[in-house]
Amino acid sequence: MVGKSARALTATKSFSTSDVQSSSNKVPVSALKPKTCLTCGRMITPRAKWAKDWDGIKYCSDRCRSTRPGKVVATFRASAYSMQVLTQYPGAECHAGVVRVDIETFVEGALLVVAKQPGGGLLEDAQNRIRDLLVSAPIPTGADDQTRTRSNTDDDQDAQPTLAGNDNGSHLDILWQALDSPPGFRERIRRAARRLSLGITHESALHQTYVTTTQAGSIELLQSGKTLRTVQDLSFAKGVIHLEIKKRRPNQSQIPDQDRE
């Protein structure tokens, strides 16, 4: 009886010690640094429910996780001319008469075209460019015949939701549905611009969540003439936003001595 009590006492002490250690390992929310969402390019503010696995957080919401780059793809049959028009941008591939469009890559391509123009342009210019592209291709519509399929579920991080068109010429609607699917066409353009500005690639690597400046970006975003340089700036920017290709500054070591003064 005495032995049993001793074992119980030892177990109780062990449990108490473990509980104390567990409590001491919890990191207070105030000690966590904000991160960047790999889909929308906005700042992720630390929350208590994420504190335990803060290092593993890559997306600010379930929607951003389920619509991250590479997840939304439109596939359809097209004419030779339509394929030529659509595949002028990255993200659109064709094989045996079937076009496959990775929506996020496609949108980023349109943004880069606008950014490389003399003087750049507005985010709305990229929207209009894509709209004009869809109109310029002789693609028949057939909303009544379209089908929409999604592989597995949004919560499956390895699944690739796909918008698939029938062979009867309904794919314009399918492509537009993909472009305008949540979070919507306008926000899809803006979040792609934030990713390009921050230099976030599609590899979904954890280390990119700690990118909080635009130093590695390929484009610059400006609002009212002011360059947006941090993820915080990008997160709260609203209204008209200008974009242009980033002006690379030469490395000091590459500048001739006579030009450094």
mmCIF file of C-alpha atoms in Angstrom:
data_model
loop_
_atom_site.group_PDB
_atom_site.id
_atom_site.type_symbol
_atom_site.label_atom_id
_atom_site.label_comp_id
_atom_site.label_asym_id
_atom_site.label_seq_id
_atom_site.Cartn_x
_atom_site.Cartn_y
_atom_site.Cartn_z
ATOM 1 C CA MET A 1 0.000 0.000 0.000
ATOM 2 C CA VAL A 2 2.831 2.276 0.904
ATOM 3 C CA GLY A 3 4.613 1.367 -2.369
ATOM 4 C CA LYS A 4 1.515 2.165 -4.376
ATOM 5 C CA SER A 5 1.172 5.555 -2.705
ATOM 6 C CA ALA A 6 4.783 6.318 -3.446
ATOM 7 C CA ARG A 7 4.320 5.500 -7.114
ATOM 8 C CA ALA A 8 1.197 7.650 -7.271
ATOM 9 C CA LEU A 9 3.066 10.518 -5.624
ATOM 10 C CA THR A 10 5.927 10.151 -8.110
ATOM 11 C CA ALA A 11 3.493 10.128 -11.043
ATOM 12 C CA THR A 12 1.764 13.237 -9.706
ATOM 13 C CA LYS A 13 5.076 15.067 -9.368
ATOM 14 C CA SER A 14 6.081 13.990 -12.868
ATOM 15 C CA PHE A 15 2.779 15.243 -14.307
ATOM 16 C CA SER A 16 3.126 18.555 -12.487
ATOM 17 C CA THR A 17 6.684 19.031 -13.751
ATOM 18 C CA SER A 18 5.628 18.211 -17.316
ATOM 19 C CA ASP A 19 2.717 20.628 -17.077
ATOM 20 C CA VAL A 20 4.997 23.419 -15.846
ATOM 21 C CA GLN A 21 7.487 22.768 -18.653
ATOM 22 C CA SER A 22 4.668 22.786 -21.217
ATOM 23 C CA SER A 23 3.414 26.109 -19.897
ATOM 24 C CA SER A 24 6.892 27.580 -19.951
ATOM 25 C CA ASN A 25 7.321 26.543 -23.610
ATOM 26 C CA LYS A 26 4.295 28.531 -24.730
ATOM 27 C CA VAL A 27 5.374 31.684 -26.540
ATOM 28 C CA PRO A 28 3.236 34.739 -25.762
ATOM 29 C CA VAL A 29 1.522 36.263 -28.777
ATOM 30 C CA SER A 30 3.220 39.589 -28.042
ATOM 31 C CA ALA A 31 6.605 37.960 -28.648
ATOM 32 C CA LEU A 32 5.722 36.735 -32.153
ATOM 33 C CA LYS A 33 6.702 38.785 -35.190
ATOM 34 C CA PRO A 34 4.234 39.377 -38.056
ATOM 35 C CA LYS A 35 4.689 37.296 -41.201
ATOM 36 C CA THR A 36 3.644 37.513 -44.847
ATOM 37 C CA CYS A 37 0.907 35.424 -46.461
ATOM 38 C CA LEU A 38 2.319 33.526 -49.435
ATOM 39 C CA THR A 39 -0.914 33.921 -51.398
ATOM 40 C CA CYS A 40 -2.232 37.451 -50.864
ATOM 41 C CA GLY A 41 1.041 39.121 -49.867
ATOM 42 C CA ARG A 42 -0.565 40.753 -46.858
ATOM 43 C CA MET A 43 0.738 40.847 -43.316
ATOM 44 C CA ILE A 44 -0.307 37.978 -41.040
ATOM 45 C CA THR A 45 -0.857 39.295 -37.540
ATOM 46 C CA PRO A 46 -0.013 36.802 -34.744
ATOM 47 C CA ARG A 47 -3.027 35.268 -33.027
ATOM 48 C CA ALA A 48 -3.336 33.155 -29.923
ATOM 49 C CA LYS A 49 -4.715 30.172 -31.870
ATOM 50 C CA TRP A 50 -1.581 30.166 -34.065
ATOM 51 C CA ALA A 51 0.982 30.738 -31.314
ATOM 52 C CA LYS A 52 1.778 27.052 -30.841
ATOM 53 C CA ASP A 53 2.643 26.532 -34.521
ATOM 54 C CA TRP A 54 3.520 30.074 -35.593
ATOM 55 C CA ASP A 55 6.618 28.952 -37.508
ATOM 56 C CA GLY A 56 4.448 26.679 -39.660
ATOM 57 C CA ILE A 57 1.851 29.291 -40.638
ATOM 58 C CA LYS A 58 2.075 30.225 -44.336
ATOM 59 C CA TYR A 59 -1.384 31.602 -45.138
ATOM 60 C CA CYS A 60 -3.620 34.138 -43.455
ATOM 61 C CA SER A 61 -6.845 32.224 -44.113
ATOM 62 C CA ASP A 62 -8.331 28.996 -45.436
ATOM 63 C CA ARG A 63 -9.227 30.816 -48.642
ATOM 64 C CA CYS A 64 -5.640 31.881 -49.251
ATOM 65 C CA ARG A 65 -4.472 28.328 -48.598
ATOM 66 C CA SER A 66 -7.012 26.817 -51.005
ATOM 67 C CA THR A 67 -6.458 29.392 -53.778
ATOM 68 C CA ARG A 68 -2.688 29.690 -53.503
ATOM 69 C CA PRO A 69 -0.593 29.795 -56.709
ATOM 70 C CA GLY A 70 -0.891 26.535 -58.590
ATOM 71 C CA LYS A 71 -4.245 25.547 -57.074
ATOM 72 C CA VAL A 72 -6.698 27.148 -59.524
ATOM 73 C CA VAL A 73 -6.289 25.920 -63.092
ATOM 74 C CA ALA A 74 -8.616 26.275 -66.075
ATOM 75 C CA THR A 75 -8.504 23.633 -68.834
ATOM 76 C CA PHE A 76 -10.392 23.715 -72.126
ATOM 77 C CA ARG A 77 -10.173 23.045 -75.854
ATOM 78 C CA ALA A 78 -9.418 25.945 -78.172
ATOM 79 C CA SER A 79 -8.745 26.814 -81.785
ATOM 80 C CA ALA A 80 -5.202 27.308 -83.023
ATOM 81 C CA TYR A 81 -5.621 31.089 -83.078
ATOM 82 C CA SER A 82 -7.099 31.183 -79.580
ATOM 83 C CA MET A 83 -4.214 29.096 -78.290
ATOM 84 C CA GLN A 84 -1.769 31.502 -79.893
ATOM 85 C CA VAL A 85 -3.467 34.484 -78.247
ATOM 86 C CA LEU A 86 -3.754 32.933 -74.797
ATOM 87 C CA THR A 87 -0.315 31.349 -74.629
ATOM 88 C CA GLN A 88 1.469 34.659 -75.118
ATOM 89 C CA TYR A 89 1.434 34.893 -71.333
ATOM 90 C CA PRO A 90 3.154 32.634 -68.800
ATOM 91 C CA GLY A 91 0.864 30.132 -67.148
ATOM 92 C CA ALA A 92 -0.978 29.160 -70.340
ATOM 93 C CA GLU A 93 0.134 25.933 -72.011
ATOM 94 C CA CYS A 94 -1.396 23.922 -74.825
ATOM 95 C CA HIS A 95 -1.119 20.315 -75.874
ATOM 96 C CA ALA A 96 -3.167 18.422 -78.448
ATOM 97 C CA GLY A 97 -5.682 21.239 -78.705
ATOM 98 C CA VAL A 98 -6.185 21.523 -74.940
ATOM 99 C CA VAL A 99 -5.223 24.727 -73.136
ATOM 100 C CA ARG A 100 -4.264 24.656 -69.469
ATOM 101 C CA VAL A 101 -4.104 27.997 -67.666
ATOM 102 C CA ASP A 102 -2.520 28.370 -64.240
ATOM 103 C CA ILE A 103 -4.529 31.403 -63.171
ATOM 104 C CA GLU A 104 -2.087 33.039 -60.750
ATOM 105 C CA THR A 105 0.870 32.734 -63.140
ATOM 106 C CA PHE A 106 -1.311 34.047 -65.966
ATOM 107 C CA VAL A 107 -2.290 37.116 -63.935
ATOM 108 C CA GLU A 108 1.304 37.778 -62.893
ATOM 109 C CA GLY A 109 2.309 37.686 -66.565
ATOM 110 C CA ALA A 110 -0.217 40.392 -67.421
ATOM 111 C CA LEU A 111 1.059 42.555 -64.571
ATOM 112 C CA LEU A 112 4.655 42.233 -65.766
ATOM 113 C CA VAL A 113 3.663 43.270 -69.300
ATOM 114 C CA VAL A 114 2.074 46.459 -67.934
ATOM 115 C CA ALA A 115 4.975 47.112 -65.549
ATOM 116 C CA LYS A 116 7.509 46.917 -68.414
ATOM 117 C CA GLN A 117 5.739 49.564 -70.470
ATOM 118 C CA PRO A 118 7.415 52.990 -70.541
ATOM 119 C CA GLY A 119 6.254 54.647 -67.344
ATOM 120 C CA GLY A 120 4.507 51.507 -66.149
ATOM 121 C CA GLY A 121 0.764 51.615 -65.598
ATOM 122 C CA LEU A 122 -2.076 51.002 -63.170
ATOM 123 C CA LEU A 123 -3.310 47.734 -61.728
ATOM 124 C CA GLU A 124 -6.530 48.425 -63.605
ATOM 125 C CA ASP A 125 -4.526 48.369 -66.831
ATOM 126 C CA ALA A 126 -3.619 44.735 -66.153
ATOM 127 C CA GLN A 127 -7.288 43.950 -65.542
ATOM 128 C CA ASN A 128 -8.268 45.585 -68.818
ATOM 129 C CA ARG A 129 -5.455 43.848 -70.649
ATOM 130 C CA ILE A 130 -6.741 40.433 -69.614
ATOM 131 C CA ARG A 131 -10.327 41.385 -70.500
ATOM 132 C CA ASP A 132 -9.200 42.584 -73.931
ATOM 133 C CA LEU A 133 -7.191 39.412 -74.397
ATOM 134 C CA LEU A 134 -10.247 37.251 -73.799
ATOM 135 C CA VAL A 135 -12.350 39.361 -76.147
ATOM 136 C CA SER A 136 -9.728 39.387 -78.913
ATOM 137 C CA ALA A 137 -9.612 35.603 -79.140
ATOM 138 C CA PRO A 138 -12.508 34.125 -81.188
ATOM 139 C CA ILE A 139 -13.701 31.963 -78.333
ATOM 140 C CA PRO A 140 -17.378 30.967 -78.421
ATOM 141 C CA THR A 141 -19.369 31.113 -75.214
ATOM 142 C CA GLY A 142 -21.842 28.632 -73.826
ATOM 143 C CA ALA A 143 -22.658 29.274 -70.210
ATOM 144 C CA ASP A 144 -25.423 26.661 -70.180
ATOM 145 C CA ASP A 145 -23.030 23.904 -71.207
ATOM 146 C CA GLN A 146 -20.122 24.682 -68.896
ATOM 147 C CA THR A 147 -19.013 22.368 -66.131
ATOM 148 C CA ARG A 148 -17.001 23.128 -63.061
ATOM 149 C CA THR A 149 -14.993 20.509 -61.251
ATOM 150 C CA ARG A 150 -12.733 20.654 -58.240
ATOM 151 C CA SER A 151 -10.351 17.853 -57.334
ATOM 152 C CA ASN A 152 -10.572 16.697 -53.724
ATOM 153 C CA THR A 153 -11.219 19.486 -51.198
ATOM 154 C CA ASP A 154 -9.945 22.959 -50.444
ATOM 155 C CA ASP A 155 -8.395 21.681 -47.249
ATOM 156 C CA ASP A 156 -6.189 19.216 -49.101
ATOM 157 C CA GLN A 157 -2.996 21.182 -49.590
ATOM 158 C CA ASP A 158 -1.759 18.809 -52.275
ATOM 159 C CA ALA A 159 -4.929 18.852 -54.340
ATOM 160 C CA GLN A 160 -5.272 21.074 -57.412
ATOM 161 C CA PRO A 161 -8.760 22.522 -57.929
ATOM 162 C CA THR A 162 -9.468 22.687 -61.639
ATOM 163 C CA LEU A 163 -12.078 24.481 -63.703
ATOM 164 C CA ALA A 164 -12.698 22.209 -66.676
ATOM 165 C CA GLY A 165 -14.569 23.120 -69.863
ATOM 166 C CA ASN A 166 -16.519 20.828 -72.145
ATOM 167 C CA ASP A 167 -15.465 20.326 -75.757
ATOM 168 C CA ASN A 168 -18.390 22.376 -77.047
ATOM 169 C CA GLY A 169 -16.848 25.845 -76.820
ATOM 170 C CA SER A 170 -17.857 26.791 -73.281
ATOM 171 C CA HIS A 171 -14.354 27.537 -72.105
ATOM 172 C CA LEU A 172 -14.501 31.328 -72.204
ATOM 173 C CA ASP A 173 -16.960 31.214 -69.331
ATOM 174 C CA ILE A 174 -14.798 28.656 -67.552
ATOM 175 C CA LEU A 175 -11.674 30.817 -67.907
ATOM 176 C CA TRP A 176 -13.499 33.915 -66.716
ATOM 177 C CA GLN A 177 -15.016 31.998 -63.798
ATOM 178 C CA ALA A 178 -11.530 30.940 -62.795
ATOM 179 C CA LEU A 179 -10.223 34.501 -63.002
ATOM 180 C CA ASP A 180 -13.198 35.910 -61.109
ATOM 181 C CA SER A 181 -13.560 33.074 -58.590
ATOM 182 C CA PRO A 182 -12.942 33.954 -54.918
ATOM 183 C CA PRO A 183 -11.356 36.295 -53.989
ATOM 184 C CA GLY A 184 -12.593 37.951 -57.213
ATOM 185 C CA PHE A 185 -10.798 39.280 -60.299
ATOM 186 C CA ARG A 186 -9.849 42.675 -58.829
ATOM 187 C CA GLU A 187 -8.368 41.219 -55.649
ATOM 188 C CA ARG A 188 -6.654 38.433 -57.631
ATOM 189 C CA ILE A 189 -4.842 41.151 -59.605
ATOM 190 C CA ARG A 190 -3.888 43.015 -56.444
ATOM 191 C CA ARG A 191 -2.600 40.058 -54.504
ATOM 192 C CA ALA A 192 -0.514 38.944 -57.501
ATOM 193 C CA ALA A 193 0.957 42.451 -57.629
ATOM 194 C CA ARG A 194 1.846 42.261 -53.931
ATOM 195 C CA ARG A 195 3.586 38.912 -54.448
ATOM 196 C CA LEU A 196 5.633 40.282 -57.344
ATOM 197 C CA SER A 197 6.488 43.381 -55.349
ATOM 198 C CA LEU A 198 7.718 41.295 -52.399
ATOM 199 C CA GLY A 199 9.478 38.727 -54.582
ATOM 200 C CA ILE A 200 7.361 35.825 -53.314
ATOM 201 C CA THR A 201 7.614 32.823 -55.630
ATOM 202 C CA HIS A 202 5.275 29.840 -56.006
ATOM 203 C CA GLU A 203 7.429 27.359 -54.106
ATOM 204 C CA SER A 204 5.360 27.828 -50.927
ATOM 205 C CA ALA A 205 8.501 27.833 -48.786
ATOM 206 C CA LEU A 206 8.239 28.781 -45.125
ATOM 207 C CA HIS A 207 11.235 31.092 -45.254
ATOM 208 C CA GLN A 208 9.326 33.373 -47.640
ATOM 209 C CA THR A 209 6.772 34.143 -44.918
ATOM 210 C CA TYR A 210 9.489 36.217 -43.279
ATOM 211 C CA VAL A 211 9.921 38.431 -46.354
ATOM 212 C CA THR A 212 8.555 41.762 -45.163
ATOM 213 C CA THR A 213 10.168 44.250 -47.571
ATOM 214 C CA THR A 214 10.136 44.720 -51.342
ATOM 215 C CA GLN A 215 13.908 44.473 -51.698
ATOM 216 C CA ALA A 216 13.741 41.219 -53.693
ATOM 217 C CA GLY A 217 10.676 42.150 -55.764
ATOM 218 C CA SER A 218 10.553 42.425 -59.546
ATOM 219 C CA ILE A 219 8.104 45.350 -59.651
ATOM 220 C CA GLU A 220 7.466 48.483 -57.638
ATOM 221 C CA LEU A 221 4.015 49.558 -56.472
ATOM 222 C CA LEU A 222 3.323 53.225 -55.846
ATOM 223 C CA GLN A 223 0.398 55.121 -54.386
ATOM 224 C CA SER A 224 0.142 58.875 -54.778
ATOM 225 C CA GLY A 225 3.765 58.899 -55.893
ATOM 226 C CA LYS A 226 4.994 57.074 -52.793
ATOM 227 C CA THR A 227 6.690 53.706 -53.229
ATOM 228 C CA LEU A 228 5.225 50.938 -51.080
ATOM 229 C CA ARG A 229 8.276 49.289 -49.508
ATOM 230 C CA THR A 230 7.015 46.994 -46.765
ATOM 231 C CA VAL A 231 4.382 44.303 -46.363
ATOM 232 C CA GLN A 232 2.598 46.659 -43.989
ATOM 233 C CA ASP A 233 2.459 49.365 -46.672
ATOM 234 C CA LEU A 234 1.122 46.845 -49.177
ATOM 235 C CA SER A 235 -1.423 45.408 -46.739
ATOM 236 C CA PHE A 236 -3.206 48.686 -46.144
ATOM 237 C CA ALA A 237 -2.875 50.315 -49.568
ATOM 238 C CA LYS A 238 -6.251 51.001 -51.189
ATOM 239 C CA GLY A 239 -7.473 52.853 -54.229
ATOM 240 C CA VAL A 240 -5.407 53.586 -57.326
ATOM 241 C CA ILE A 241 -2.016 51.853 -57.377
ATOM 242 C CA HIS A 242 0.664 52.373 -59.995
ATOM 243 C CA LEU A 243 3.134 49.665 -60.961
ATOM 244 C CA GLU A 244 6.398 49.726 -62.826
ATOM 245 C CA ILE A 245 9.331 47.419 -63.317
ATOM 246 C CA LYS A 246 11.869 47.758 -60.520
ATOM 247 C CA LYS A 247 14.839 49.957 -61.288
ATOM 248 C CA ARG A 248 17.880 47.952 -60.281
ATOM 249 C CA ARG A 249 20.580 50.007 -58.638
ATOM 250 C CA PRO A 250 24.144 49.032 -59.603
ATOM 251 C CA ASN A 251 26.312 47.399 -56.974
ATOM 252 C CA GLN A 252 28.823 49.841 -55.517
ATOM 253 C CA SER A 253 31.666 47.457 -56.345
ATOM 254 C CA GLN A 254 30.677 47.643 -60.036
ATOM 255 C CA ILE A 255 30.742 51.447 -60.237
ATOM 256 C CA PRO A 256 34.008 52.935 -61.566
ATOM 257 C CA ASP A 257 35.927 54.928 -58.951
ATOM 258 C CA GLN A 258 35.588 58.165 -60.921
ATOM 259 C CA ASP A 259 31.772 57.835 -60.856
ATOM 260 C CA ARG A 260 31.378 57.264 -57.125
ATOM 261 C CA GLU A 261 31.763 60.889 -56.076
#
